[in-house]
XYZ file of C-alpha atoms in Angstrom:
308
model
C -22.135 -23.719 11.691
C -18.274 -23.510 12.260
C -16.479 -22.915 15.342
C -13.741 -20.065 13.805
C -10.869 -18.939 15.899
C -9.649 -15.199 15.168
C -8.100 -12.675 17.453
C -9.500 -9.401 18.309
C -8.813 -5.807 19.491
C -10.862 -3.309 21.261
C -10.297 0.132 22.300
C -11.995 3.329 23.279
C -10.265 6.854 22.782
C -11.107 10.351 24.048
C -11.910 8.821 28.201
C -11.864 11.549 30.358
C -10.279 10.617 33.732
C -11.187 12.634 36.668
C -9.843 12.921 39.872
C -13.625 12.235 41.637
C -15.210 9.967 38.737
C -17.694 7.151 40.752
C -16.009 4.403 38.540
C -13.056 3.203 36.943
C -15.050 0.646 35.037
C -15.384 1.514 31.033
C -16.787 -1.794 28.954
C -14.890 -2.099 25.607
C -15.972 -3.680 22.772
C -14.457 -6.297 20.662
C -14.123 -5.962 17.304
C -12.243 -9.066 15.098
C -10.044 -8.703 12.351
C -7.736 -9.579 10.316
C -3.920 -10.634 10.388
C -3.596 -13.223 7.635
C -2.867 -10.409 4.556
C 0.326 -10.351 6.099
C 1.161 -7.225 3.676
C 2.419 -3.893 5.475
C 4.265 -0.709 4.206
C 7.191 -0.866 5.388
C 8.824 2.474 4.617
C 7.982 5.489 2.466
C 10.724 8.206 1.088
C 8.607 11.196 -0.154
C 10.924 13.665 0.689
C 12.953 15.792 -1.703
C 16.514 15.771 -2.100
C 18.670 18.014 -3.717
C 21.202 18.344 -6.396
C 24.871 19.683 -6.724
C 23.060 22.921 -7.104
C 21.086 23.114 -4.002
C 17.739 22.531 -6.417
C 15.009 20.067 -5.169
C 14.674 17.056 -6.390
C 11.033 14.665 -6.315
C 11.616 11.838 -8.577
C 13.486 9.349 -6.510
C 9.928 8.449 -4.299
C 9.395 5.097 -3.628
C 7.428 2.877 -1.127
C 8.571 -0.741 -0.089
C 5.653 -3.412 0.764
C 7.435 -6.193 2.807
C 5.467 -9.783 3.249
C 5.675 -10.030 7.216
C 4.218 -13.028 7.808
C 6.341 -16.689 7.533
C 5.157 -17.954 4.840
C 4.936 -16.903 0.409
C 2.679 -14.629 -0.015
C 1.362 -13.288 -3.343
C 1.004 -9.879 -4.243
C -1.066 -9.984 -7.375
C -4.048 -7.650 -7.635
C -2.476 -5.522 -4.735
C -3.779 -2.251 -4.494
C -2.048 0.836 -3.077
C -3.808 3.471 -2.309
C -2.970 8.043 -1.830
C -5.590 9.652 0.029
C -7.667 12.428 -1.822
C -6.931 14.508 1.486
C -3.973 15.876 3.509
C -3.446 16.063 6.850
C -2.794 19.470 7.121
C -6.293 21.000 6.253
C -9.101 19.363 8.053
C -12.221 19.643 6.128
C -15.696 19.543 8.163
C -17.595 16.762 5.835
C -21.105 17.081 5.636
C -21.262 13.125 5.910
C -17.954 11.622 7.745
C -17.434 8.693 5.310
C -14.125 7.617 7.733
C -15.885 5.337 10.216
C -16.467 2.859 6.669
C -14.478 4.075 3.929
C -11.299 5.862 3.190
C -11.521 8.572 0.218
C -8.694 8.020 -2.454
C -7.518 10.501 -5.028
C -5.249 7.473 -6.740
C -5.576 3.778 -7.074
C -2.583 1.617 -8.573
C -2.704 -2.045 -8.458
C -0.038 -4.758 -8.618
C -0.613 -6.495 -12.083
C -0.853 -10.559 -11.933
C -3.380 -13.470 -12.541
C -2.720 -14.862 -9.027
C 0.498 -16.160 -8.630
C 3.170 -13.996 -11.008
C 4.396 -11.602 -7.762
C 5.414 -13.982 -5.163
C 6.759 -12.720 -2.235
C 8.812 -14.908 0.434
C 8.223 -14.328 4.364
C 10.421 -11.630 5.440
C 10.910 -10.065 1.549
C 10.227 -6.532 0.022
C 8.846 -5.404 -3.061
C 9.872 -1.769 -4.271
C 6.719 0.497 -6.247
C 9.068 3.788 -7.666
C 7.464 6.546 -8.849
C 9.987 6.841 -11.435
C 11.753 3.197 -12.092
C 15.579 4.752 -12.749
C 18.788 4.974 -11.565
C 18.212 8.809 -9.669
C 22.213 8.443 -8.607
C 23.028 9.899 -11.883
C 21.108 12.604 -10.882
C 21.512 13.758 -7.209
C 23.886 12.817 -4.922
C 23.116 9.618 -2.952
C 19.816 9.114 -5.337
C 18.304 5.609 -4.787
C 19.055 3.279 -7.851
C 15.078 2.253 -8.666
C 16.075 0.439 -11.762
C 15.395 -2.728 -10.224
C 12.500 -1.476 -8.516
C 9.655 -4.412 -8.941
C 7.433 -1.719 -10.372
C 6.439 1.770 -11.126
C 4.013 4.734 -11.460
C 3.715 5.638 -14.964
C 0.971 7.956 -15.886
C -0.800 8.996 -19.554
C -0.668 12.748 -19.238
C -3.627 14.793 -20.186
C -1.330 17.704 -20.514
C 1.670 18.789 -21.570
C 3.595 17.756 -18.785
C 4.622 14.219 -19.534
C 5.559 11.380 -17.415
C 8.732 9.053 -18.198
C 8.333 5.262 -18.865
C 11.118 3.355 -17.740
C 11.152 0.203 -20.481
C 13.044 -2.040 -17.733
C 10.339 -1.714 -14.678
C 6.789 -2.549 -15.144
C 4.115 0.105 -14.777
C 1.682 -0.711 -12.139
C -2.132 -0.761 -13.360
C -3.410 2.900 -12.902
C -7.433 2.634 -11.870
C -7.813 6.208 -11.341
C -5.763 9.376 -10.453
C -6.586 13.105 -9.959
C -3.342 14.983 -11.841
C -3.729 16.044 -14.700
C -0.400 15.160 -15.284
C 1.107 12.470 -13.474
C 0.838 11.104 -9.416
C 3.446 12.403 -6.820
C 3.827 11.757 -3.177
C 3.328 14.393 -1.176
C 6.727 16.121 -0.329
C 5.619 17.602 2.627
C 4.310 14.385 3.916
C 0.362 14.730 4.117
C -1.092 11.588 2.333
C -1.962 8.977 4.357
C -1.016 5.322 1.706
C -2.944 2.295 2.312
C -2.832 -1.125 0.550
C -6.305 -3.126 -0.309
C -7.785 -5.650 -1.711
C -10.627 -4.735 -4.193
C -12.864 -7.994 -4.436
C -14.332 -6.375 -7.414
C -13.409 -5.255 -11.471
C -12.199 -2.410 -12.371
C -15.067 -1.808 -14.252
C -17.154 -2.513 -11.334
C -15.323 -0.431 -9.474
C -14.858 2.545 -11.433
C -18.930 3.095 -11.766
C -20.015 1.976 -8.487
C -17.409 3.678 -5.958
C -16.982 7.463 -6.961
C -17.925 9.743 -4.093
C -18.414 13.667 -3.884
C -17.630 14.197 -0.435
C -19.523 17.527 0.538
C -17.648 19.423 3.187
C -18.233 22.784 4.385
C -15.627 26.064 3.940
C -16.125 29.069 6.531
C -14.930 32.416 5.006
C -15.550 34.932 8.265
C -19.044 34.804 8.383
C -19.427 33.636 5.029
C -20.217 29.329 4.601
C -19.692 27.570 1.669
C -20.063 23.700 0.323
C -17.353 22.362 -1.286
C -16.452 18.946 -3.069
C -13.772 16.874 -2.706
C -13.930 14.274 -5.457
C -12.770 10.505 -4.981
C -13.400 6.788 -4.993
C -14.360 5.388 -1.600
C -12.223 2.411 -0.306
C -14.399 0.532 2.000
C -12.176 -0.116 5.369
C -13.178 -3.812 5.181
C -10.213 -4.047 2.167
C -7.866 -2.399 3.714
C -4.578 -4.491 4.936
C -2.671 -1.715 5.729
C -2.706 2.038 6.299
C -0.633 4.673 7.203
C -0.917 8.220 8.227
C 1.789 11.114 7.740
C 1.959 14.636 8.613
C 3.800 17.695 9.671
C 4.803 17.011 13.241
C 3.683 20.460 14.224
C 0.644 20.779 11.549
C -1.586 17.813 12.284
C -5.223 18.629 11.712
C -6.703 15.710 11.838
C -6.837 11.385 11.013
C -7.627 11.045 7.182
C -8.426 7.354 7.810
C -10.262 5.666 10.591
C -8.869 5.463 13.802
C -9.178 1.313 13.885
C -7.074 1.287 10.425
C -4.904 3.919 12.334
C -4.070 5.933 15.384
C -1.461 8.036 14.924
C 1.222 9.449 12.362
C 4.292 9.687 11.338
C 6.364 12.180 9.946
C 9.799 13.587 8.587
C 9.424 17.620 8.723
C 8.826 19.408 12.473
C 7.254 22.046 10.287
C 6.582 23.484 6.973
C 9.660 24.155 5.203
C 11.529 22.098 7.407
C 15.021 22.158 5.271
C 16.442 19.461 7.789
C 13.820 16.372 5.919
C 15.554 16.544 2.695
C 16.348 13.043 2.020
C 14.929 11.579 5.052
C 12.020 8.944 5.123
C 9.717 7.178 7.831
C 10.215 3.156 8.305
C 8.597 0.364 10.129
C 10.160 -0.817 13.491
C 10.985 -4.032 14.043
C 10.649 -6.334 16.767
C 11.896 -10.143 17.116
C 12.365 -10.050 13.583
C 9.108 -8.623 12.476
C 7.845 -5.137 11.795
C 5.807 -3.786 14.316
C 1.982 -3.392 13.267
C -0.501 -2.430 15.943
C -2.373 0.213 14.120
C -0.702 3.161 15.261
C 1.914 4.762 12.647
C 3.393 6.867 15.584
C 4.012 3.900 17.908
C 5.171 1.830 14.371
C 7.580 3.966 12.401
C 10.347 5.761 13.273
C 10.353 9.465 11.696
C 12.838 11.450 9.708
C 15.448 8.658 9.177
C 17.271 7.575 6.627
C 15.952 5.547 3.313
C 17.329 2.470 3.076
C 17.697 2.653 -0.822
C 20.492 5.852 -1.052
C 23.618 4.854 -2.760
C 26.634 5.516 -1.194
């Protein structure tokens, strides 16, 4: 029995506009949501580089989270999320889960009891995939020892992941390698930051999804199974989509959590992306958010991290 001030957005996709339509009118509904999170990803280098040798290079990933609001913020319990899809291959789901829920193949959250990760207005925190200095490694390599945390992974194979002693591990809830997470070096995840208002635990047994989709062969139709934990959209602060500029299929996330994509390769084996990463725009001192990575971010640039 409140009276509650919140802004809203509304918008309608796909109109047709025709030269001899009998009205211009089109009613839009408002939706509300929410701006006080204040939590957006602010750039993402998933791009190889490459060594003295010419030989690719994948461990220097990182993503920055930047607090763009004015005030502390704290970014304890902070999920980030990789999709279970890519952009690239559209798969025909039996049940679109999109218009609710976003399908992740790995969760890691930001470890804290509440207020152990503050973050001031206007400030960055780093997540590496591998917390070292990469500079000793390839030319220009960002130096991710001080990175606020990292990605470290218990193997279930032989291939083993490295624990940097200096940068704490983020808290892994769930992950599909065998081995150990990557970004996508092509740049067809779409990365999204929650809020789970649940436990792990909780979690774990109430939110895994098979997502049934089907898979033509020539005449031939088959059900497949792409296996994940559904993110309800309601947590999500922040998404954002990325894809080869040339080989977009389709929106991995909803539409309302975003619009577009961004990118660094034009097309698949696009040698020119090495070392190249997608970042935020900003306006009057803040980074542009309206839901729409490819009115947002500004493709194939340069990370902010390299070392000169």
């Amino acid at each position: 029995n409140k009276t509650l001030e919140s802004q809203v957005r509304a918008q309608q996709n796909n109109v047709s506009v025709g030269e001899n339509a009998t009205t211009n009118s089109i009613t839009l509904l408002p939706e509300v949501y929410n701006t006080a999170e204040g939590f957006v990803i602010s750039e993402v280098f998933f791009t190889q580089m490459l060594t003295t040798e010419g030989k690719p290079y994948s461990n220097a990933q990182y993503i920055i989270i930047t607090n763009n609001t004015d005030n502390t913020l704290y970014a304890d319990s902070l999920i980030f999320v990789q999709s279970a899809n890519i952009s690239s291959s559209k798969r025909d789901y039996i049940k679109d889960f999109r218009a609710n829920s976003m399908l992740a193949g790995s969760l890691y959250m930001i470890p804290g009891k509440g207020k152990d990760v503050p973050v001031a207005a206007g400030k960055s925190i780093v997540l590496a995939l591998n917390g070292k200095d990469h500079s000793k490694f390839v030319p220009h390599g960002p130096d991710l020892s001080k990175a606020n945390f990292e990605m470290y992974d218990i193997s279930t194979n032989k291939t083993k992941d490295e624990d940097q002693p200096t940068v704490p591990n983020l808290d892994n809830w769930f992950k599909t390698s065998a081995s150990y997470t990557v970004l996508h070096s092509g740049g067809v995840d779409s990365y999204a930051l929650a809020r789970i208002p649940v436990s792990k635990a909780t979690y774990i047994k109430d939110y895994q999804y098979d997502a049934n989709y089907l898979s033509k062969d020539g005449t031939t139709e088959k059900v497949m199974k792409t296996k994940g934990y559904l993110v309800p959209n309601s947590w999500i602060i922040d998404a954002v989509n990325l894809g080869i500029k040339n080989k977009y299929e389709w929106n991995i996330v909803s539409p309302k959590l975003d619009a577009g994509f961004t990118y660094c390769l034009e097309a698949s084996g696009d040698k020119t992306a090495y070392g190249t990463a997608v970042i935020r725009r900003m306006e009057n001192g803040k980074y542009v958010d309206t839901n729409n990575s490819t009115n947002d971010f500004t493709p194939k640039t340069t990370p902010s991290l390299l070392t000169k």
